[in-house]
Amino acid sequence: MDECVLKIEQLEKRFGSLEVLKGIDLEIHKGEVVCIIGASGSGKSTLLRCINLLEETDAGHIWFDGKDLMDLSVDLNALRQKIGMVFQSFNLFNNKNVLDNCTLAPMTVRRISRSQAEETAVRNLTTVGLKDFIYADSTRLSGGQKQRVAIARALCMEPEIMLFDEPTSALDPEIVGEVLDVMKDLAAQGMTMVVVTHEMAFAKEVSDRVVFMDQGVILEQGNPKEIFVNPKNERTREFLARYLEDRQA
Amino acid sequence: MNATAKGNFITRDHPYVFLGGSLIALLGLSLLNGPSTPYSFLTDNVPGLLCRLVFWAFLAISVVALIFKLVYKKYYRSCVMCRQPMLKISRWASYLVVLACVLALIDRGLLQLIYTVQTAMEATSNPQGFFPSMVYMSLKGKDMLLTGIWTTVRLALLGTAIAFVLAIFMVFLRIQEPDKRDNDLVRFLKWIASRFARFYIFIIRGTPMMVQALVFYYFGFNLFKRTGMTVTEINHVWSFFVSGLCTVSLNSTAYLTEVLRGGIQAVDRGQTEAARSLGMSNWQSMIKVVFPQAVKNSIPAIGNEFIINIKDSSVLSVIGVMDLMYATKSVSGIYFRSLEIYCVAALLYLILTWLSSLLLQYLGKKLDTPVKGIPSSN
C-alpha cells in the first residue's frame, strides 16, 4: 500500500476570480480507494477533473507515473490512457454501440487489433454484467447500464487508477446499487480508485480513506471510521450531521 | 337542437342547409354562366338547363326560408321551413345542388383546361388570355425550360455536394484554437487557419451572390486570358456553367461551414471529455466521436441549403448560365410576354423546391435512428 501512484502538490484552480481549489495536497497509494466527500461547490469534482487535466490548473504539481502533468512538454495523451475516468453523465459515445464504445480508444490510442480490443471489451463488459448488451445502441440503455458501460470502457484501457466523478448522482435510487456493486468488485480486485461521491454508505464501507473537502481545501482526511464516527473538524461534523438528518427524514 | 339530431353536418337535418346549399348553387351558376368550350356538355341543352333549374330552384327555396327568418325572427326555428319534412326535402335537394355543381366544375374547369391546352398546342401565335398564353409559351419553350430545370438541379446538387466537402475542410480550419501545450509554430498555424476561415465567411456572407458570380466569372476569364488563350478556348474551359458552379459551391461553403460549426457546438462537451480522458488526442476525438454526431445534427440544415441553392442559383443568369431563370428570360424575350412566363417559372421553382423538401423529409426519416427524443430510462 505504500507505493504512491498519484501525488498532488499545492494544486490551485481559479474560474475567473473564483478560487475553486486553494492549494490541495493529496497522495493516492497503489490499491487504495479514496472517497472525496463534501458539499456541492466545495471543489471535489474540479479536483478530480484537474487530476487528468480536463480542467487546466493554475498552479501546483500533479505527479503521476514519475512525471509532472503540469509540465507543458509532457505527453498528456499517453498519461491520460492510464487514468480512467467515469463521469456523472456517463458520456458514452452516442454514435457508437456498446462494444464500439469500449474498443474505440484501445484501437485508436493503443493501436491494438480489433479482435484483441473486442476480446478485452467483452471481458470487461462481462465483468460489469452487460454481456448481453454488447451490440446495443448506447443511447438506448438505462442510466445504470450506461454507467456500467462507461466503467467497462475505462477498464479497457487498463488504467492504473480510476477516477469516478459522482458516478451515481444521475441515477435513480433503485439502480444506484448496480453501479456501486461494480465499483465494489473493482475495489476488491485492488484497483486504485478516487471516488467523488454523495453515497456515504459506500464511502464508509468500501473506501480506505475518506477526504472531506470544503471551499477548495481539504479539511480532514483519514480512515472512514474515524471520519464518520468521530470527525475532528467542526465543518465535517456539521456536514455529516446534516447528511444523517436527511437520511432519517 | 332536438335530441333526434344525429350524424354530422352533412347528413343532419338543419336550417344551415339553405345557406350552404345556396352558396354552392351560386358557384355552380357562375361557372355555367362563364365561357363554354366546344367540349362543354352543359350548354343551353337539356342537361345544362336542368342544372340551372336545380340551382335556381334551390336558391328560390332558400330565399323563402330567408324571408321566413326575417319575418318570424325568434320563432323561425319552429316555422314551416324548419320543420321535419321541409328540412329533409331541402337536405336532399342540397345533395342535388352539389351534384350539379360538380358537373359544372368538370365541364367549365377540367374540360376547359384540356381545351385551353389543346388550342394552345395548335395555336400559331401567342394567345391573348393569361392562362392560354402561359400554356402556349411553356409548350413552345419546353426544350429551353427543361434544359433550364436540368441545369438548375445540377447546379444545386453539385454545388451543395462540393460545398459540403469544402465546408468540412473549412470548418476544421475554423475551429482551430491555440492551446498552451502547442509549440509556437502550431499555435501560429492554428491562429492563421481560424482567421482565414473567419475572413472567408465574412467576405462571402457579406456580399451578394450575384456580385460574387460576376467577380468569379471575370476573374477566371481574365486569368485564362493572361495565359494567352482565345475567347473560344476560355469559354470551353471556363464556361458559364463551370464558373456558376464555382460560385454556388464557394458561396454555400461559407454557409455550410457555419452550419457544421453549429453542429459541432451542439455536441455535448462530455463527448469530447470522455474521449480525451481515454487518451485520445483532440484530433482523434474530433474525427471519431464529435464530427460524426455533428454531421448528423446538421443534416436538416444541409438539406435546407440545397433548397436555398435551387432558388438562389437563379442569380447566376446574370453571367449567362442557362438555368431555369435564364431560360425563362429567353422565352419571355421570344414571345414578348413577361408576367405569364415568369409565373410559369415561379411555379416550376415551387415544384422543384417542394419535391426536394419531400425527398429530404423522406431521406431524413430514413437516416434518423431515433437517437434524440427518446430519453434514457434511468
XYZ file of C-alpha atoms in Angstrom:
627
model
C 0.000 0.000 0.000
C 2.985 2.283 0.253
C 3.760 2.899 -3.377
C 2.446 6.312 -4.307
C 0.585 6.331 -7.620
C -0.522 9.900 -7.688
C 0.735 12.868 -5.795
C -0.858 16.265 -5.862
C 1.070 19.246 -4.526
C -0.306 22.681 -3.830
C -2.889 22.475 -6.614
C -4.697 25.712 -7.338
C -7.549 26.364 -9.726
C -9.427 29.551 -10.448
C -12.523 30.155 -12.566
C -12.112 33.832 -13.286
C -11.958 35.498 -9.893
C -13.458 32.489 -8.122
C -10.885 30.381 -6.349
C -12.110 26.805 -6.543
C -9.060 24.950 -5.303
C -6.812 26.684 -2.804
C -3.703 24.583 -2.566
C -4.602 20.919 -2.437
C -2.128 18.293 -1.262
C -3.122 14.692 -1.736
C -1.385 11.372 -2.162
C -3.025 8.296 -3.594
C -1.360 4.968 -2.940
C -1.492 1.871 -5.035
C -4.616 -0.211 -4.476
C -6.190 2.427 -2.315
C -9.819 3.514 -2.549
C -10.151 7.170 -1.662
C -13.563 8.786 -1.391
C -13.808 12.541 -1.612
C -16.865 13.914 0.125
C -18.122 17.409 0.755
C -20.881 19.834 -0.021
C -21.708 20.859 -3.560
C -19.366 23.571 -4.752
C -16.595 22.526 -2.431
C -14.338 21.712 -5.382
C -14.450 17.903 -5.287
C -15.367 17.422 -8.929
C -12.987 20.143 -10.055
C -10.170 18.429 -8.171
C -10.965 15.160 -9.909
C -11.151 16.804 -13.325
C -7.860 18.537 -12.663
C -6.153 15.220 -11.971
C -6.280 14.272 -15.652
C -6.239 17.890 -16.742
C -9.721 18.051 -18.202
C -9.550 21.359 -16.387
C -6.356 23.314 -16.850
C -4.949 24.137 -13.441
C -3.353 27.393 -12.426
C -0.592 26.290 -10.080
C 0.832 23.230 -8.386
C 2.072 19.824 -9.407
C 0.421 16.530 -10.244
C 2.921 13.691 -10.109
C 1.833 10.574 -11.924
C 3.962 7.787 -13.297
C 7.115 9.717 -12.458
C 6.068 12.739 -14.496
C 4.539 16.056 -13.634
C 1.325 16.534 -15.584
C 1.671 20.271 -15.164
C 4.855 20.204 -17.210
C 3.811 21.600 -20.596
C 6.125 19.291 -22.506
C 4.690 16.092 -21.058
C 2.715 13.775 -23.355
C -0.696 14.249 -21.836
C -2.475 11.727 -24.038
C -0.066 8.984 -23.050
C -0.592 9.701 -19.355
C -4.346 10.005 -19.647
C -4.513 6.471 -21.032
C -3.513 5.224 -17.605
C -6.009 7.383 -15.757
C -9.532 6.038 -16.265
C -12.408 8.395 -15.697
C -16.109 7.805 -15.138
C -18.437 10.786 -15.432
C -21.632 11.734 -13.701
C -23.425 11.997 -17.044
C -21.900 8.757 -18.423
C -20.745 10.434 -21.660
C -20.952 7.296 -23.726
C -20.181 7.977 -27.383
C -23.653 8.448 -28.837
C -22.615 7.453 -32.341
C -21.273 4.045 -31.279
C -22.796 0.902 -29.913
C -21.723 -0.557 -26.600
C -18.906 -2.673 -27.994
C -17.507 0.138 -30.162
C -17.609 2.453 -27.165
C -15.228 0.074 -25.455
C -12.951 -0.684 -28.399
C -12.585 2.816 -29.858
C -9.911 4.135 -27.544
C -7.819 0.926 -27.350
C -7.818 0.731 -31.131
C -7.087 4.388 -31.887
C -4.812 5.204 -28.991
C -3.038 1.970 -28.156
C -3.312 0.745 -31.722
C -4.161 -2.829 -30.798
C -6.010 -5.043 -33.248
C -9.781 -5.089 -33.425
C -10.046 -8.720 -32.378
C -7.869 -8.157 -29.355
C -9.737 -4.980 -28.431
C -13.060 -6.751 -28.754
C -11.855 -9.592 -26.603
C -10.864 -7.177 -23.846
C -14.101 -5.271 -24.270
C -16.265 -8.373 -23.995
C -14.335 -9.483 -20.937
C -14.835 -6.136 -19.228
C -18.474 -5.906 -20.283
C -18.994 -9.346 -18.800
C -17.427 -8.157 -15.551
C -19.925 -5.319 -15.314
C -22.751 -7.702 -16.206
C -23.575 -6.416 -19.671
C -22.537 -9.337 -21.809
C -25.964 -9.415 -23.450
C -25.831 -5.772 -24.461
C -22.620 -5.606 -26.482
C -24.376 -4.705 -29.731
C -26.978 -2.439 -28.120
C -27.241 1.209 -29.133
C -25.520 3.115 -26.362
C -28.231 5.768 -26.305
C -30.960 3.275 -25.541
C -29.617 1.865 -22.298
C -30.828 2.748 -18.845
C -28.697 5.074 -16.756
C -27.309 2.247 -14.672
C -26.390 0.268 -17.753
C -24.795 3.315 -19.331
C -22.660 3.918 -16.292
C -21.548 0.291 -16.202
C -20.591 0.526 -19.881
C -18.650 3.680 -19.039
C -16.756 1.785 -16.339
C -16.032 -1.077 -18.744
C -14.892 1.420 -21.367
C -12.424 2.953 -18.928
C -11.211 -0.500 -17.859
C -10.473 -1.430 -21.468
C -7.551 0.995 -21.408
C -6.174 -0.987 -18.457
C -5.704 2.106 -16.293
C -3.534 2.288 -13.210
C -6.009 4.495 -11.445
C -9.712 5.126 -11.873
C -11.425 8.427 -11.175
C -15.159 8.432 -10.501
C -16.910 11.793 -10.708
C -20.186 11.329 -8.824
C -20.923 8.158 -10.781
C -24.331 7.589 -9.210
C -25.660 11.138 -8.899
C -27.614 10.987 -12.159
C -29.186 7.640 -11.322
C -32.402 6.970 -9.507
C -32.040 5.316 -6.091
C -33.190 1.917 -7.282
C -30.365 1.411 -9.740
C -27.596 3.141 -7.836
C -26.876 -0.270 -6.344
C -25.925 -1.965 -9.597
C -23.241 0.624 -10.289
C -21.949 0.609 -6.720
C -21.695 -3.187 -6.822
C -19.475 -2.983 -9.872
C -17.318 -0.426 -8.110
C -17.084 -2.609 -5.021
C -15.910 -5.526 -7.141
C -13.351 -3.280 -8.735
C -12.102 -2.165 -5.330
C -11.912 -5.759 -4.188
C -9.704 -6.556 -7.182
C -7.234 -3.983 -5.936
C -7.888 -1.149 -8.361
C -6.685 2.240 -7.216
C -9.760 4.429 -7.124
C -10.594 8.043 -6.370
C -14.319 8.472 -5.957
C -16.167 11.741 -5.599
C -19.476 10.721 -4.120
C -22.505 11.592 -2.081
C -23.065 7.914 -1.253
C -21.889 7.986 2.353
C -22.702 4.343 2.914
C -20.456 3.411 0.022
C -17.683 5.688 1.288
C -17.960 4.165 4.724
C -17.997 0.587 3.539
C -15.564 0.482 0.649
C -13.041 3.262 0.996
C -9.680 3.018 2.683
C -9.576 6.737 3.199
C -12.148 9.494 3.201
C -11.227 13.033 2.252
C -13.524 15.829 3.320
C -13.329 18.969 1.220
C -14.831 22.343 1.902
C -14.455 25.574 -0.040
C -11.477 24.429 -2.022
C -9.404 22.968 0.758
C -9.066 19.517 2.284
C -10.288 19.954 5.828
C -9.916 16.449 7.086
C -8.882 13.059 5.853
C -8.441 9.645 7.327
C -9.891 6.261 7.991
C -13.627 6.178 7.179
C -14.474 5.010 10.665
C -12.639 7.949 12.194
C -14.250 10.458 9.871
C -17.763 9.151 10.095
C -17.820 8.207 13.740
C -15.599 10.816 15.239
C -14.941 13.759 12.923
C -12.489 16.208 14.386
C -13.298 19.239 12.323
C -16.353 21.309 13.163
C -17.334 21.693 9.499
C -17.040 17.945 8.863
C -19.279 17.231 11.822
C -21.827 19.745 10.562
C -21.807 18.253 7.063
C -22.147 14.669 8.253
C -24.839 15.578 10.767
C -26.917 17.218 8.071
C -26.390 14.223 5.857
C -27.560 11.848 8.583
C -30.601 14.046 9.229
C -31.554 13.761 5.554
C -31.185 10.050 5.763
C -33.557 9.754 8.680
C -36.124 12.141 7.219
C -81.219 21.235 -31.464
C -83.609 18.380 -30.821
C -82.487 15.078 -29.404
C -83.113 13.100 -32.551
C -80.478 15.065 -34.417
C -77.711 12.647 -35.270
C -74.850 12.410 -37.704
C -72.554 15.129 -38.897
C -73.139 18.441 -40.593
C -73.786 16.864 -43.979
C -76.164 14.075 -43.040
C -78.160 16.007 -40.468
C -81.325 17.994 -40.981
C -80.711 21.601 -40.014
C -81.537 25.098 -41.313
C -77.939 25.783 -42.424
C -78.676 23.572 -45.418
C -80.234 26.665 -47.033
C -77.149 28.792 -46.505
C -74.593 26.209 -47.603
C -76.678 24.906 -50.459
C -77.307 28.334 -51.909
C -73.612 29.232 -51.787
C -72.838 26.085 -53.800
C -75.700 26.861 -56.148
C -74.311 30.366 -56.728
C -70.879 28.911 -57.508
C -72.446 26.468 -59.985
C -74.419 29.225 -61.655
C -71.405 31.468 -62.031
C -69.500 28.550 -63.592
C -72.306 27.821 -66.035
C -72.579 31.489 -66.988
C -68.859 31.588 -67.745
C -67.439 30.930 -71.205
C -68.061 27.498 -72.617
C -65.881 25.462 -74.930
C -66.712 23.079 -77.773
C -66.163 20.263 -75.291
C -68.807 21.515 -72.864
C -71.766 19.236 -72.372
C -73.669 21.690 -70.160
C -74.669 24.407 -72.574
C -78.179 25.501 -73.492
C -79.163 21.866 -73.906
C -81.326 19.748 -71.586
C -78.638 18.766 -69.012
C -77.425 22.343 -68.861
C -80.929 23.702 -68.359
C -81.642 21.019 -65.751
C -78.587 22.050 -63.755
C -79.592 25.694 -63.926
C -83.091 24.716 -62.846
C -81.721 22.873 -59.824
C -79.620 25.870 -58.821
C -82.420 28.388 -59.297
C -84.977 26.192 -57.540
C -82.729 25.763 -54.525
C -81.998 29.473 -54.419
C -85.737 30.165 -54.524
C -86.409 27.856 -51.559
C -83.564 29.487 -49.667
C -84.912 32.949 -50.348
C -88.288 31.853 -48.985
C -86.505 30.496 -45.914
C -84.678 33.809 -45.546
C -87.916 35.750 -45.743
C -89.399 33.498 -43.075
C -86.402 34.121 -40.900
C -86.611 37.890 -41.317
C -90.336 37.899 -40.639
C -90.501 35.492 -37.730
C -87.062 36.091 -36.225
C -87.277 34.301 -32.853
C -89.890 31.803 -33.945
C -88.024 30.923 -37.126
C -86.834 27.578 -35.795
C -90.416 26.404 -35.276
C -91.890 27.728 -38.537
C -92.836 25.610 -41.520
C -89.473 25.993 -43.239
C -87.705 24.455 -40.310
C -89.969 21.538 -39.671
C -89.164 17.976 -40.432
C -90.457 17.266 -43.970
C -89.224 20.600 -45.297
C -85.764 20.178 -43.839
C -85.472 16.666 -45.153
C -86.562 17.705 -48.637
C -84.184 20.635 -48.724
C -81.341 18.417 -47.496
C -81.835 16.026 -50.378
C -82.224 18.988 -52.693
C -78.872 20.292 -51.499
C -77.243 16.988 -52.493
C -78.689 17.525 -55.941
C -77.177 21.003 -55.976
C -73.768 19.600 -55.051
C -74.017 17.028 -57.828
C -74.938 19.716 -60.377
C -72.091 21.883 -59.150
C -69.591 19.026 -59.546
C -70.824 18.548 -63.099
C -70.382 22.247 -63.733
C -66.860 22.098 -62.295
C -65.917 19.240 -64.593
C -67.481 20.994 -67.547
C -66.146 24.504 -67.033
C -62.986 23.589 -65.118
C -61.420 20.372 -66.283
C -62.724 20.311 -69.848
C -61.941 23.995 -70.167
C -58.370 23.270 -69.079
C -57.997 20.456 -71.576
C -59.425 22.616 -74.320
C -57.117 25.519 -73.480
C -54.048 23.283 -73.534
C -55.122 21.773 -76.838
C -55.771 25.092 -78.523
C -52.513 26.457 -77.167
C -50.670 23.481 -78.637
C -52.228 24.080 -82.008
C -52.038 27.860 -81.876
C -49.707 29.585 -84.317
C -49.355 32.777 -82.320
C -49.339 33.675 -78.641
C -52.980 33.606 -77.488
C -54.475 36.625 -75.741
C -55.723 35.128 -72.474
C -53.449 34.885 -69.429
C -53.730 31.172 -68.893
C -53.706 30.174 -72.584
C -50.603 32.292 -73.040
C -48.888 30.589 -70.068
C -49.630 27.212 -71.603
C -48.629 28.330 -75.101
C -45.276 29.723 -74.005
C -44.392 26.818 -71.726
C -45.141 24.381 -74.544
C -43.261 26.331 -77.182
C -40.322 27.000 -74.872
C -40.430 23.473 -73.471
C -36.928 22.488 -74.529
C -35.376 25.624 -73.144
C -37.270 25.370 -69.875
C -36.346 21.703 -69.470
C -32.671 22.460 -70.106
C -33.018 25.267 -67.593
C -34.553 22.999 -64.964
C -31.871 20.381 -65.516
C -29.108 22.983 -65.209
C -30.663 24.410 -62.061
C -30.935 20.975 -60.495
C -27.358 20.147 -61.436
C -26.111 23.454 -60.053
C -27.918 22.927 -56.769
C -26.972 19.277 -56.380
C -23.328 19.530 -57.404
C -22.951 22.913 -55.746
C -24.210 21.659 -52.399
C -22.163 18.467 -52.634
C -18.919 20.295 -53.453
C -19.705 22.905 -50.830
C -20.218 20.188 -48.232
C -16.787 18.715 -48.911
C -15.161 22.147 -48.839
C -17.101 23.083 -45.703
C -15.762 20.021 -43.885
C -12.299 21.268 -44.670
C -13.163 24.853 -43.813
C -14.817 24.039 -40.508
C -11.659 22.280 -39.341
C -9.779 25.465 -40.043
C -12.459 27.491 -38.330
C -12.479 25.578 -35.047
C -8.715 25.570 -34.516
C -7.888 27.125 -31.217
C -4.349 27.695 -29.987
C -3.607 25.586 -26.949
C -0.954 26.428 -24.421
C 0.585 22.994 -24.880
C 1.290 23.597 -28.581
C 4.602 24.936 -29.748
C 4.775 28.391 -31.263
C 4.601 27.275 -34.886
C 1.495 25.131 -34.340
C -0.111 27.919 -32.393
C 0.614 30.376 -35.181
C -0.733 27.998 -37.847
C -3.899 27.404 -35.862
C -4.365 31.124 -35.457
C -3.885 31.667 -39.202
C -6.290 28.821 -40.060
C -9.055 30.122 -37.844
C -8.537 33.686 -39.054
C -8.574 32.612 -42.687
C -11.857 30.708 -42.280
C -13.446 33.613 -40.461
C -12.297 36.047 -43.113
C -13.646 33.820 -45.873
C -17.039 33.548 -44.204
C -17.044 37.283 -43.560
C -16.453 38.055 -47.246
C -18.885 35.507 -48.670
C -21.708 36.237 -46.288
C -21.265 39.963 -46.636
C -21.556 40.185 -50.420
C -24.480 39.295 -52.707
C -24.179 36.102 -54.696
C -24.896 37.985 -57.909
C -21.798 40.121 -57.383
C -19.784 37.040 -56.471
C -20.903 35.344 -59.680
C -19.733 38.280 -61.791
C -16.445 38.624 -59.887
C -15.651 34.926 -60.158
C -16.549 34.794 -63.803
C -14.457 37.773 -64.878
C -11.656 36.847 -62.523
C -11.404 33.417 -64.140
C -11.834 34.882 -67.589
C -9.009 37.387 -67.148
C -6.819 34.757 -65.570
C -7.185 32.464 -68.567
C -6.750 35.370 -70.927
C -3.334 36.072 -69.454
C -2.230 32.574 -70.357
C -2.835 33.562 -73.962
C -5.967 31.524 -74.611
C -8.522 32.722 -77.144
C -12.050 33.576 -76.075
C -13.415 30.378 -77.599
C -10.882 28.300 -75.696
C -11.694 30.140 -72.482
C -15.415 29.627 -72.990
C -14.700 25.975 -73.355
C -12.761 25.640 -70.089
C -14.248 28.415 -68.014
C -17.802 28.081 -69.260
C -20.724 29.886 -67.734
C -21.796 26.674 -66.088
C -18.406 25.916 -64.565
C -17.965 29.412 -63.208
C -21.558 29.392 -61.983
C -20.976 26.099 -60.232
C -17.857 27.558 -58.608
C -19.907 30.490 -57.361
C -22.627 28.294 -55.867
C -20.077 25.969 -54.279
C -17.880 28.682 -52.809
C -20.920 30.590 -51.608
C -22.511 27.575 -49.943
C -19.192 26.600 -48.393
C -19.360 29.641 -46.159
C -22.879 28.895 -45.005
C -22.315 25.169 -44.589
C -19.166 25.872 -42.568
C -21.274 27.779 -40.108
C -23.888 25.013 -40.183
C -21.275 22.378 -39.363
C -19.715 24.569 -36.697
C -23.122 24.852 -35.092
C -23.450 21.084 -35.353
C -20.110 20.597 -33.633
C -21.004 23.028 -30.875
C -24.290 21.224 -30.362
C -22.467 18.004 -29.471
C -22.261 17.679 -25.707
C -18.880 18.679 -24.264
C -18.916 15.461 -22.298
C -18.343 13.512 -25.512
C -15.004 15.230 -26.053
C -14.101 14.975 -22.399
C -14.780 11.244 -22.372
C -12.642 10.756 -25.463
C -9.821 12.889 -24.081
C -9.951 11.114 -20.730
C -9.290 7.846 -22.558
C -6.130 9.284 -24.009
C -7.443 10.197 -27.429
C -5.950 13.304 -28.970
C -8.018 16.339 -29.807
C -7.951 15.340 -33.483
C -8.905 11.720 -32.797
C -11.824 12.655 -30.583
C -12.995 15.147 -33.190
C -12.824 12.665 -36.073
C -14.110 9.579 -34.311
C -16.625 10.968 -31.864
C -17.679 14.571 -32.298
C -17.734 15.074 -36.052
C -19.986 12.120 -36.961
C -22.516 13.408 -34.462
C -22.118 16.963 -35.724
C -22.859 15.936 -39.317
C -25.925 14.102 -38.143
C -27.076 17.203 -36.284
C -26.527 19.260 -39.421
C -28.416 17.128 -41.931
C -31.644 19.178 -41.857
C -29.712 22.412 -42.321
C -27.696 20.922 -45.184
C -30.948 19.951 -46.906
C -32.166 23.475 -46.356
C -29.029 24.797 -48.018
C -29.798 22.616 -51.036
C -33.258 24.138 -51.358
C -31.800 27.619 -50.991
C -29.354 26.785 -53.784
C -32.187 25.740 -56.108
C -33.672 29.182 -55.712
C -30.524 31.273 -55.416
C -28.851 29.769 -58.449
C -31.286 31.965 -60.380
C -28.956 34.928 -59.889
C -26.350 33.097 -61.985
C -28.430 34.013 -65.033
C -26.603 37.370 -64.961
C -23.429 35.723 -66.218
C -25.378 33.676 -68.726
C -25.683 30.274 -67.088
C -28.527 28.536 -68.904
C -30.514 27.830 -65.751
C -34.267 27.991 -65.314
C -34.174 31.746 -64.799
C -32.149 32.349 -67.949
C -34.415 30.033 -69.924
C -37.453 31.919 -68.671
C -35.914 35.236 -69.674
C -35.179 33.849 -73.124
C -38.704 32.541 -73.606
C -40.101 35.868 -72.463
C -37.856 37.628 -74.965
C -39.016 35.438 -77.838
C -42.753 35.744 -77.229
C -42.863 39.285 -75.806
C -44.900 38.292 -72.758
C -43.382 38.556 -69.302
C -45.880 38.095 -66.492
C -47.216 34.817 -67.867
C -43.875 33.090 -68.307
C -42.451 34.382 -65.010
C -45.488 32.890 -63.299
C -44.616 29.620 -65.005
C -41.042 29.952 -63.702
C -42.311 30.631 -60.200
C -44.491 27.547 -60.431
C -41.580 25.424 -61.671
C -39.271 26.646 -58.889
C -42.036 25.947 -56.405
C -42.440 22.400 -57.699
C -38.664 21.845 -57.578
C -38.321 23.041 -54.003
C -41.451 21.222 -52.929
C -40.257 17.941 -54.408
C -36.831 18.452 -52.840
C -38.268 19.058 -49.422
C -40.402 15.924 -49.741
C -37.320 13.966 -50.771
C -35.289 15.430 -47.915
C -38.000 14.596 -45.420
C -38.021 11.043 -46.683
C -34.230 10.776 -46.515
C -34.226 12.392 -43.099
C -36.608 9.771 -41.776
C -34.525 7.001 -43.295
C -31.332 8.320 -41.725
C -32.786 9.180 -38.390
C -32.330 6.386 -35.948
C -34.384 7.571 -33.006
C -31.458 8.881 -31.011
C -32.891 12.189 -29.987
C -36.236 12.358 -28.286
C -36.104 9.035 -26.538
C -34.962 9.742 -23.034
C -32.955 7.149 -21.227
C -34.858 5.251 -18.606
C -32.541 5.958 -15.709
